[in-house]
CSV table of C-alpha atoms in Angstrom, one decimal:
chain,number,residue,atom,x,y,z
A,143,MET,CA,87.9,95.3,117.2
A,144,LEU,CA,91.5,96.2,118.0
A,145,GLU,CA,92.9,93.9,115.3
A,146,ASN,CA,91.4,96.4,112.8
A,147,TYR,CA,94.1,98.8,113.8
A,148,PHE,CA,96.9,96.4,113.2
A,149,PRO,CA,97.3,97.3,109.5
A,150,ILE,CA,97.6,100.9,110.5
A,151,LEU,CA,100.4,100.1,112.8
A,152,LEU,CA,102.2,98.2,110.1
A,153,LEU,CA,101.5,101.0,107.6
A,154,LEU,CA,103.1,103.4,110.1
A,155,ALA,CA,106.3,101.2,110.1
A,156,VAL,CA,106.3,101.0,106.3
A,157,ALA,CA,105.8,104.7,105.9
A,158,LEU,CA,108.5,105.5,108.4
A,159,ALA,CA,110.9,103.1,106.6
A,160,THR,CA,110.0,104.7,103.2
A,161,ALA,CA,110.8,108.2,104.6
A,162,VAL,CA,114.1,107.1,106.2
A,163,VAL,CA,115.2,105.0,103.2
A,164,MET,CA,114.5,107.9,100.8
A,165,MET,CA,116.3,110.5,102.8
A,166,ALA,CA,119.2,108.3,103.8
A,167,GLY,CA,119.6,107.0,100.2
A,168,SER,CA,119.6,110.5,98.8
A,169,PHE,CA,122.1,111.6,101.5
A,170,LEU,CA,124.5,108.7,100.6
A,171,VAL,CA,124.1,109.0,96.8
A,172,GLY,CA,124.3,112.8,96.5
A,173,PRO,CA,127.6,114.6,96.3
A,174,LYS,CA,129.0,116.3,99.4
A,175,ARG,CA,130.9,119.5,98.6
A,176,ASN,CA,130.3,121.9,101.4
A,177,TYR,CA,131.8,125.3,101.9
A,178,ALA,CA,130.9,128.1,104.2
A,179,GLU,CA,128.9,130.2,101.7
A,180,LYS,CA,127.0,127.2,100.5
A,181,VAL,CA,125.7,126.1,103.8
A,182,ALA,CA,125.0,129.6,105.0
A,183,GLN,CA,121.4,130.3,105.7
A,184,TYR,CA,119.5,131.7,102.7
A,185,GLU,CA,119.4,135.5,102.8
A,186,CYS,CA,119.4,136.5,99.1
A,187,GLY,CA,123.2,136.4,99.0
A,188,PHE,CA,123.8,138.7,101.9
A,189,ALA,CA,125.4,137.8,105.2
A,190,PRO,CA,122.5,137.5,107.7
A,191,LEU,CA,122.2,140.7,109.7
A,192,SER,CA,120.4,139.6,112.8
A,193,ARG,CA,119.3,136.5,114.7
A,194,VAL,CA,116.8,134.3,113.0
A,195,ARG,CA,114.5,133.2,115.8
A,196,LEU,CA,112.9,136.6,116.2
A,197,PRO,CA,109.9,137.3,118.4
A,198,PHE,CA,106.8,137.0,116.3
A,199,ASP,CA,103.3,138.4,116.2
A,200,VAL,CA,101.3,137.6,119.4
A,201,ARG,CA,98.3,137.1,117.2
A,202,PHE,CA,99.6,133.7,116.4
A,203,TYR,CA,99.2,132.7,120.0
A,204,LEU,CA,95.7,134.1,120.1
A,205,LEU,CA,94.9,132.2,116.9
A,206,SER,CA,96.1,128.9,118.4
A,207,ILE,CA,94.0,129.5,121.6
A,208,LEU,CA,90.9,130.2,119.4
A,209,PHE,CA,91.7,127.1,117.4
A,210,VAL,CA,91.7,125.0,120.6
A,211,VAL,CA,88.3,126.3,121.7
A,212,PHE,CA,86.7,125.7,118.4
A,213,ASP,CA,88.4,122.4,117.7
A,214,ILE,CA,87.2,121.1,121.1
A,215,GLU,CA,83.7,122.1,120.1
A,216,ALA,CA,84.1,120.2,116.9
A,217,ALA,CA,85.3,117.2,118.8
A,218,PHE,CA,82.2,117.5,121.0
A,219,LEU,CA,79.9,117.7,118.0
A,220,PHE,CA,81.2,114.4,116.5
A,221,PRO,CA,79.8,112.0,119.0
A,222,TRP,CA,76.7,114.1,119.2
A,223,ALA,CA,76.2,113.8,115.5
A,224,VAL,CA,76.6,110.0,115.6
A,225,ALA,CA,74.1,109.6,118.4
A,226,PHE,CA,71.7,112.2,117.1
A,227,LYS,CA,69.0,109.8,116.1
A,228,ASP,CA,68.9,108.2,119.5
A,229,ILE,CA,68.9,111.3,121.7
A,230,GLY,CA,66.1,113.2,119.9
A,231,LEU,CA,64.8,116.5,121.0
A,232,THR,CA,66.8,116.6,124.2
A,233,GLY,CA,70.0,116.3,122.4
A,234,LEU,CA,69.0,118.9,119.9
A,235,VAL,CA,68.1,121.5,122.5
A,236,GLU,CA,71.2,120.8,124.6
A,237,MET,CA,73.5,121.2,121.7
A,238,LEU,CA,71.6,124.4,120.8
A,239,LEU,CA,72.2,125.8,124.3
A,240,PHE,CA,75.9,124.8,124.0
A,241,LEU,CA,76.2,126.5,120.6
A,242,MET,CA,74.5,129.7,122.0
A,243,VAL,CA,77.1,129.9,124.8
A,244,LEU,CA,79.8,129.5,122.2
A,245,LEU,CA,78.2,132.1,119.9
A,246,VAL,CA,78.3,134.7,122.7
A,247,GLY,CA,82.1,134.0,123.0
A,248,TYR,CA,82.4,134.1,119.2
A,249,ALA,CA,80.6,137.5,119.0
A,250,TYR,CA,82.9,138.8,121.8
A,251,ILE,CA,86.1,137.8,120.1
A,252,TRP,CA,84.8,139.3,116.9
A,253,LYS,CA,84.0,142.6,118.6
A,254,LYS,CA,87.3,142.6,120.4
A,255,GLY,CA,89.0,142.4,117.1
A,256,ALA,CA,90.8,139.1,117.7
A,257,LEU,CA,89.9,138.0,114.2
A,258,GLU,CA,91.4,141.1,112.5
A,259,TRP,CA,94.6,140.8,110.6
A,260,GLU,CA,95.8,143.9,108.9
B,108,MET,CA,123.2,72.5,129.7
B,109,THR,CA,121.3,69.8,127.9
B,110,GLU,CA,118.1,71.2,129.5
B,111,LEU,CA,118.9,74.6,128.1
B,112,ASN,CA,119.5,73.1,124.7
B,113,GLN,CA,116.2,71.3,124.9
B,114,LEU,CA,114.5,74.5,125.9
B,115,ILE,CA,116.0,76.5,123.0
B,116,GLN,CA,115.1,73.7,120.6
B,117,ASN,CA,111.5,73.6,121.9
B,118,GLN,CA,111.2,77.3,121.7
B,119,GLY,CA,112.7,77.5,118.3
B,120,LEU,CA,110.4,74.8,117.0
B,121,ALA,CA,107.5,76.5,118.7
B,122,LEU,CA,108.4,79.7,116.9
B,123,LEU,CA,108.2,78.0,113.5
B,124,GLY,CA,105.5,75.6,114.6
B,125,PRO,CA,102.1,75.3,112.8
B,126,GLN,CA,100.3,77.3,115.4
B,127,TRP,CA,102.3,80.4,114.4
B,128,TRP,CA,101.5,80.1,110.7
B,129,PRO,CA,98.2,82.0,110.7
B,130,LEU,CA,99.9,85.0,112.4
B,131,VAL,CA,102.8,85.0,110.0
B,132,TRP,CA,100.3,84.7,107.1
B,133,THR,CA,98.3,87.7,108.4
B,134,LEU,CA,101.5,89.7,108.7
B,135,VAL,CA,102.6,88.9,105.1
B,136,TRP,CA,99.2,89.4,103.7
B,137,THR,CA,98.8,92.8,105.4
B,138,LEU,CA,102.3,93.8,104.1
B,139,ILE,CA,101.2,92.9,100.6
B,140,LYS,CA,98.1,94.9,100.9
B,141,ILE,CA,100.1,97.9,102.2
B,142,ILE,CA,102.4,97.7,99.3
B,143,LEU,CA,99.4,97.5,96.9
B,144,LEU,CA,98.1,100.6,98.6
B,145,ILE,CA,101.3,102.7,98.8
B,146,THR,CA,102.6,102.0,95.4
B,147,PRO,CA,99.6,103.3,93.5
B,148,VAL,CA,99.4,106.3,95.8
B,149,MET,CA,103.0,107.2,95.1
B,150,ILE,CA,102.5,106.7,91.3
B,151,LEU,CA,99.4,108.8,91.5
B,152,VAL,CA,101.3,111.5,93.3
B,153,SER,CA,104.1,111.6,90.8
B,154,TYR,CA,101.7,111.7,87.8
B,155,TYR,CA,99.6,114.3,89.5
B,156,THR,CA,102.7,116.6,89.4
B,157,LEU,CA,103.0,115.9,85.6
B,158,ALA,CA,99.2,116.5,85.2
B,159,GLU,CA,99.5,119.8,87.1
B,160,ARG,CA,102.3,121.1,84.8
B,161,LYS,CA,100.5,119.9,81.7
B,162,VAL,CA,97.1,121.3,82.6
B,163,ILE,CA,98.4,124.6,83.7
B,164,GLY,CA,100.7,124.6,80.6
B,165,TYR,CA,97.7,124.2,78.3
B,166,MET,CA,95.6,126.7,80.2
B,167,GLN,CA,98.4,129.2,79.6
B,168,VAL,CA,98.8,128.2,76.0
B,169,ARG,CA,102.1,126.4,76.3
B,170,TYR,CA,103.0,122.7,76.1
B,171,GLY,CA,104.3,121.9,79.5
B,172,PRO,CA,107.0,119.2,79.9
B,173,ASN,CA,107.2,117.2,76.6
B,174,ARG,CA,110.8,116.0,76.3
B,175,ALA,CA,111.2,113.1,78.7
B,176,GLY,CA,109.5,110.2,76.9
B,177,PHE,CA,106.5,110.5,74.7
B,178,TRP,CA,104.3,113.5,75.7
B,179,GLY,CA,106.5,114.0,78.8
B,180,ILE,CA,105.3,110.7,80.2
B,181,LEU,CA,108.6,109.9,81.9
B,182,GLN,CA,109.0,113.4,83.4
B,183,PRO,CA,108.0,112.4,87.0
B,184,PHE,CA,110.7,109.7,87.0
B,185,ALA,CA,113.3,112.1,85.7
B,186,ASP,CA,112.3,114.6,88.5
B,187,ALA,CA,112.6,111.9,91.1
B,188,ILE,CA,116.0,110.7,90.0
B,189,LYS,CA,117.3,114.2,89.8
B,190,LEU,CA,116.0,115.0,93.3
B,191,PHE,CA,117.5,111.8,94.6
B,192,CYS,CA,121.0,112.5,93.3
B,193,LYS,CA,121.2,116.1,94.6
B,194,GLU,CA,123.3,117.1,97.5
B,195,THR,CA,121.6,117.1,100.9
B,196,LEU,CA,122.5,120.4,102.4
B,197,ILE,CA,122.4,121.0,106.1
B,198,PRO,CA,122.2,124.8,106.6
B,199,GLN,CA,124.6,126.3,109.1
B,200,GLY,CA,123.1,126.5,112.6
B,201,ALA,CA,120.3,124.1,111.8
B,202,LYS,CA,119.0,121.8,114.5
B,203,ARG,CA,119.9,118.6,112.7
B,204,ALA,CA,117.6,116.0,114.4
B,205,VAL,CA,114.6,118.2,114.1
B,206,PHE,CA,115.6,119.3,110.6
B,207,PHE,CA,115.5,115.7,109.3
B,208,LEU,CA,112.5,114.7,111.4
B,209,ALA,CA,110.3,117.4,109.9
B,210,PRO,CA,110.0,116.0,106.3
B,211,ALA,CA,109.3,112.5,107.7
B,212,LEU,CA,106.6,114.0,109.8
B,213,THR,CA,105.0,115.5,106.7
B,214,LEU,CA,105.1,112.3,104.6
B,215,VAL,CA,104.2,109.7,107.2
B,216,PRO,CA,100.8,111.2,108.2
B,217,ALA,CA,100.1,111.8,104.5
B,218,LEU,CA,100.5,108.1,103.8
B,219,LEU,CA,98.9,107.0,107.1
B,220,MET,CA,95.6,108.6,106.2
B,221,TRP,CA,95.2,106.4,103.2
B,222,ALA,CA,94.7,103.4,105.5
B,223,VAL,CA,91.0,104.1,106.1
B,224,ILE,CA,90.0,105.2,102.6
B,225,PRO,CA,87.6,102.7,101.1
B,226,PHE,CA,88.1,102.4,97.3
B,227,SER,CA,85.1,100.1,97.1
B,228,PRO,CA,83.0,98.2,99.7
B,229,GLU,CA,85.8,95.6,100.0
B,230,LEU,CA,88.9,97.5,99.1
B,231,ILE,CA,90.0,99.0,102.4
B,232,LEU,CA,93.1,98.5,104.3
B,233,ALA,CA,91.9,99.1,107.9
B,234,ASP,CA,88.1,99.0,108.2
B,235,ILE,CA,87.8,100.9,111.5
B,236,ASN,CA,84.5,102.4,112.7
B,237,VAL,CA,85.9,105.9,113.4
B,238,GLY,CA,87.4,106.4,109.9
B,239,ILE,CA,86.6,110.1,109.5
B,240,LEU,CA,87.8,110.9,113.0
B,241,TYR,CA,91.1,109.1,112.3
B,242,VAL,CA,91.6,111.1,109.2
B,243,LEU,CA,91.1,114.4,111.0
B,244,ALA,CA,93.4,113.3,113.9
B,245,ILE,CA,96.2,112.2,111.6
B,246,SER,CA,95.9,115.3,109.3
B,247,SER,CA,96.5,117.6,112.3
B,248,ILE,CA,99.9,116.0,112.9
B,249,GLY,CA,101.0,117.5,109.6
B,250,VAL,CA,101.2,120.9,111.3
B,251,TYR,CA,104.1,119.6,113.4
B,252,GLY,CA,106.2,118.9,110.3
B,253,VAL,CA,105.6,122.5,109.1
B,254,LEU,CA,106.5,124.1,112.4
B,255,MET,CA,109.5,121.9,113.0
B,256,SER,CA,111.0,122.6,109.6
B,257,GLY,CA,110.5,126.3,110.0
B,258,TRP,CA,112.1,126.4,113.4
B,259,SER,CA,115.0,124.1,112.8
B,260,SER,CA,116.3,125.3,109.4
B,261,ASN,CA,117.7,128.6,110.9
B,262,SER,CA,116.3,130.7,108.1
B,263,ARG,CA,114.1,133.7,108.5
B,264,PHE,CA,112.0,132.9,105.4
B,265,ALA,CA,111.4,129.4,106.6
B,266,PHE,CA,110.5,130.6,110.1
B,267,LEU,CA,108.0,133.2,108.8
B,268,GLY,CA,106.6,130.7,106.3
B,269,SER,CA,106.0,128.1,108.9
B,270,MET,CA,104.3,130.5,111.3
B,271,ARG,CA,101.9,131.6,108.5
B,272,SER,CA,101.4,128.1,107.3
B,273,ALA,CA,100.6,126.7,110.8
B,274,GLY,CA,98.2,129.6,111.4
B,275,GLN,CA,96.5,128.9,108.1
B,276,MET,CA,96.2,125.2,108.6
B,277,ILE,CA,94.7,125.3,112.1
B,278,SER,CA,92.3,128.1,111.0
B,279,TYR,CA,90.9,126.0,108.2
B,280,GLU,CA,90.9,122.8,110.1
B,281,VAL,CA,88.1,124.3,112.2
B,282,SER,CA,85.8,124.9,109.3
B,283,LEU,CA,86.9,121.7,107.7
B,284,GLY,CA,85.8,119.8,110.9
B,285,PHE,CA,82.4,121.6,111.0
B,286,THR,CA,81.6,120.9,107.3
B,287,LEU,CA,81.9,117.1,108.1
B,288,ILE,CA,79.4,117.2,111.0
B,289,PRO,CA,76.2,117.5,108.8
B,290,VAL,CA,77.5,114.5,106.8
B,291,ILE,CA,77.8,112.5,110.0
B,292,LEU,CA,74.4,113.7,111.1
B,293,LEU,CA,72.9,112.3,107.9
B,294,SER,CA,74.6,108.9,108.1
B,295,GLY,CA,74.8,108.5,111.8
B,296,SER,CA,78.2,106.9,111.6
B,297,LEU,CA,81.9,107.8,111.6
B,298,SER,CA,82.8,104.9,109.3
B,299,LEU,CA,83.5,106.1,105.7
B,300,LYS,CA,81.9,102.9,104.4
B,301,ASP,CA,78.6,103.6,106.2
B,302,ILE,CA,78.8,107.2,105.1
B,303,VAL,CA,78.9,106.2,101.4
B,304,ASN,CA,76.2,103.5,101.9
B,305,ALA,CA,73.9,106.2,103.5
B,306,GLN,CA,74.0,108.1,100.1
B,307,GLN,CA,72.3,105.3,98.2
B,308,ASP,CA,69.1,107.4,97.6
B,309,MET,CA,70.7,110.9,97.4
B,310,TRP,CA,74.3,112.1,97.3
B,311,ASN,CA,75.2,114.3,100.2
B,312,ILE,CA,76.1,117.1,97.9
B,313,ILE,CA,72.4,117.8,97.1
B,314,PRO,CA,71.3,118.8,100.7
B,315,LEU,CA,74.7,120.0,101.7
B,316,LEU,CA,76.0,121.9,98.7
B,317,PRO,CA,77.3,124.9,100.7
B,318,MET,CA,79.1,122.5,103.0
B,319,PHE,CA,80.8,120.8,100.0
B,320,VAL,CA,81.9,124.2,98.6
B,321,ILE,CA,83.3,125.2,102.0
B,322,TYR,CA,84.9,121.7,102.5
B,323,PHE,CA,86.7,122.0,99.1
B,324,ILE,CA,87.9,125.5,99.6
B,325,SER,CA,89.1,124.7,103.1
B,326,GLY,CA,90.8,121.6,101.7
B,327,VAL,CA,92.7,123.9,99.2
B,328,ALA,CA,93.7,126.1,102.1
B,329,GLU,CA,94.6,123.2,104.4
B,330,THR,CA,97.0,121.8,101.8
B,331,ASN,CA,98.6,125.3,101.2
B,332,ARG,CA,97.6,125.3,97.6
B,333,SER,CA,97.0,128.3,95.4
B,334,PRO,CA,95.2,130.7,95.8
B,335,PHE,CA,96.0,130.2,99.5
B,336,ASP,CA,99.7,129.3,99.0
B,337,LEU,CA,100.9,132.2,101.2
B,338,PRO,CA,103.5,130.1,103.0
B,339,GLU,CA,105.2,129.7,99.7
B,340,ALA,CA,104.5,133.2,98.4
B,341,GLU,CA,107.7,133.3,96.4
B,342,ALA,CA,107.7,137.0,96.0
B,343,GLU,CA,108.0,137.5,99.8
B,344,LEU,CA,109.1,134.2,101.4
B,345,VAL,CA,111.1,132.4,98.7
B,346,ALA,CA,109.6,129.0,99.3
B,347,GLY,CA,108.2,129.2,102.8
B,348,TYR,CA,109.0,126.6,105.3
B,349,PHE,CA,111.1,124.4,103.0
B,350,THR,CA,113.3,127.2,101.7
B,351,ASP,CA,116.4,125.5,103.1
B,352,TYR,CA,115.7,122.0,102.2
B,353,SER,CA,117.3,120.2,99.3
B,354,ALA,CA,117.4,116.8,97.6
B,355,MET,CA,115.1,114.1,98.9
B,356,SER,CA,114.3,115.9,102.2
B,357,PHE,CA,112.6,118.5,100.0
B,358,GLY,CA,111.1,115.7,98.0
B,359,LEU,CA,109.4,114.3,101.0
B,360,PHE,CA,107.6,117.6,101.6
B,361,PHE,CA,106.6,117.6,98.0
B,362,LEU,CA,105.3,114.1,98.1
B,363,GLY,CA,103.4,114.7,101.4
B,364,GLU,CA,101.8,117.9,100.1
B,365,TYR,CA,100.6,116.2,96.9
B,366,ALA,CA,99.4,113.0,98.7
B,367,ASN,CA,97.4,115.3,101.0
B,368,MET,CA,95.8,117.1,98.0
B,369,ILE,CA,94.8,113.8,96.4
B,370,LEU,CA,93.4,112.6,99.8
B,371,VAL,CA,91.3,115.7,100.1
B,372,CYS,CA,89.8,114.9,96.7
B,373,PHE,CA,89.1,111.3,97.6
B,374,LEU,CA,87.6,112.2,100.9
B,375,GLY,CA,85.4,114.8,99.2
B,376,SER,CA,84.1,112.3,96.8
B,377,LEU,CA,83.4,109.8,99.6
B,378,MET,CA,81.7,112.3,101.9
B,379,PHE,CA,79.7,114.3,99.4
B,380,LEU,CA,79.7,112.7,95.9
B,381,GLY,CA,78.6,109.2,96.8
B,382,GLY,CA,82.0,107.5,96.7
B,383,TRP,CA,81.8,104.4,94.6
B,384,LEU,CA,78.0,104.7,93.9
B,385,PRO,CA,77.1,105.3,90.3
B,386,PRO,CA,75.0,108.5,89.5
B,387,ILE,CA,72.1,106.4,88.3
B,388,GLY,CA,71.3,102.8,89.0
B,389,LEU,CA,71.5,101.8,85.3
B,390,LEU,CA,75.2,102.4,85.3
B,391,SER,CA,76.0,100.0,88.2
B,392,PHE,CA,77.7,97.5,85.8
B,393,ILE,CA,80.7,99.8,85.9
B,394,PRO,CA,82.8,98.8,88.9
B,395,GLY,CA,82.6,101.2,91.9
B,396,ILE,CA,86.3,102.0,92.0
B,397,VAL,CA,86.0,103.5,88.5
B,398,TRP,CA,83.3,105.9,89.7
B,399,LEU,CA,85.4,106.9,92.7
B,400,ALA,CA,88.3,107.5,90.4
B,401,ILE,CA,86.2,109.6,88.0
B,402,LYS,CA,84.9,111.7,90.9
B,403,ALA,CA,88.2,112.2,92.6
B,404,GLY,CA,89.9,112.8,89.3
B,405,PHE,CA,87.4,115.6,88.6
B,406,LEU,CA,88.1,117.2,92.0
B,407,MET,CA,91.8,116.9,91.4
B,408,PHE,CA,91.4,118.7,88.1
B,409,VAL,CA,89.5,121.5,89.8
B,410,PHE,CA,92.5,121.9,92.2
B,411,LEU,CA,94.7,122.6,89.2
B,412,TRP,CA,92.0,124.7,87.5
B,413,ILE,CA,91.8,126.9,90.6
B,414,ARG,CA,95.5,127.4,90.6
B,415,ALA,CA,95.6,128.5,87.0
B,416,THR,CA,92.6,130.9,87.5
B,417,PHE,CA,92.8,132.8,90.8
B,418,PRO,CA,95.4,135.3,92.1
B,419,ARG,CA,96.8,134.8,95.5
B,420,TYR,CA,95.0,135.9,98.6
B,421,ARG,CA,96.4,138.2,101.2
B,422,TYR,CA,96.9,136.9,104.7
B,423,ASP,CA,94.2,139.1,106.3
B,424,GLN,CA,91.7,138.1,103.6
B,425,LEU,CA,92.5,134.5,104.2
B,426,MET,CA,91.9,134.8,107.9
B,427,ARG,CA,88.7,136.8,107.3
B,428,LEU,CA,87.4,134.1,104.9
B,429,GLY,CA,88.1,131.3,107.4
B,430,TRP,CA,87.0,132.8,110.7
B,431,LYS,CA,84.3,135.3,109.7
B,432,ILE,CA,82.6,133.6,106.7
B,433,PHE,CA,83.2,129.9,106.7
B,434,LEU,CA,82.9,129.3,110.4
B,435,PRO,CA,79.5,131.0,110.9
B,436,ILE,CA,78.1,129.5,107.7
B,437,SER,CA,79.2,125.9,108.5
B,438,LEU,CA,77.9,126.2,112.1
B,439,THR,CA,74.6,127.5,110.9
B,440,TRP,CA,74.4,124.6,108.5
B,441,VAL,CA,75.1,122.1,111.2
B,442,PHE,CA,72.2,123.5,113.2
B,443,LEU,CA,69.8,123.6,110.2
B,444,THR,CA,70.7,120.0,109.3
B,445,ALA,CA,70.0,118.9,112.8
B,446,VAL,CA,66.7,120.7,113.0
B,447,GLY,CA,65.6,119.4,109.6
B,448,LEU,CA,66.6,115.9,110.5
B,449,HIS,CA,64.7,116.1,113.7
B,450,LEU,CA,61.5,117.6,112.2
B,451,PHE,CA,61.3,115.5,109.0
B,452,GLY,CA,63.4,112.4,109.8
B,453,LYS,CA,65.5,113.2,106.8
B,454,VAL,CA,66.8,116.3,105.0
């Protein structure tokens, strides 16, 4: 069973090597003529006015929390879907109850406006 | 001392002894298979960029690139050589290690996912029984590359672009995951091979047409393609998270993005369009890989067609589409499929 994953491990090594060789090769081949204006951060030709790593919209945090909730649900649905033919009506009803609970939460975040971006 | 020599000699002989040959042979054979997988993928990626410029060119009544070689056939190689010979700029104040790790973290998962794609019943690098789960797991690593590039390059455009892009990718990953559940319900397996074989009688697109549409649109959003290319909305964010990248480190983002697009097309043909199965039994004399190539090629063309046709979405529209339309529809369809499967034994 586990030997099926061996090609993936080897592919990981090959892919990493490809990425490193391409970047390092380009770094060695390309010219190196740096000066302050050239390496300055891109700001349409102006000197940057303020710090870059600004605070950002809190909705991105909210989004990631919602993502975790729904992604765990998806992860829960995968084994259920595989075993569906074996667990029959019990499995269907149980998943229905689980989805109902989640639906209440979904309606709540919708109502609260967590999905609004304006 | 002589004992030590003896030991080294024995060990050395053992290392090259016949009992190790099968292992070495497996290693070499796997390496050959990997090269036979990666090289066509890379060539496909480079010619997909040419196809994109040609298709969009003709759709906008221009020629597209036609100078490098006959009909622009050498254009991808010219682009690659040019990118390779450019200066690798490290922007001032960048976090170097993370800055160079990010492009690698975009390309490596994009290549890794190809390991479990079956091109025909035999042509598969790693035949694991959780293929589709593996693809989803690896594809979510791509978000790290995006976030790291935005954070490390010390540029406001890159930072905003990466935040947007990450938000978009995780939003659509949810509906992408849900659209695959009905497919797994129908086949009862996570292996891509079994999923294709379960479509012998009827392709999944017939009972699951809405899921296929949502899958494809989510795939377009997941790979940050037009009309959802907000991270690269050039009018507001220059080039999004790879604004400050140059030379081959930019090239890796580019390769990764296109490899992901092609993968979405191949996965879509395997999950919904019957993979290597011919549309009617009569045509089964044509090898399966040709059918898969035709189906995936058509989806790849649709990717370009969409780009040439639709204007860009706004971010609030994008989020509304993902969370308020796709999520409920796909969840409902999961439920309907399960009920139908339980009542009738099939859909």
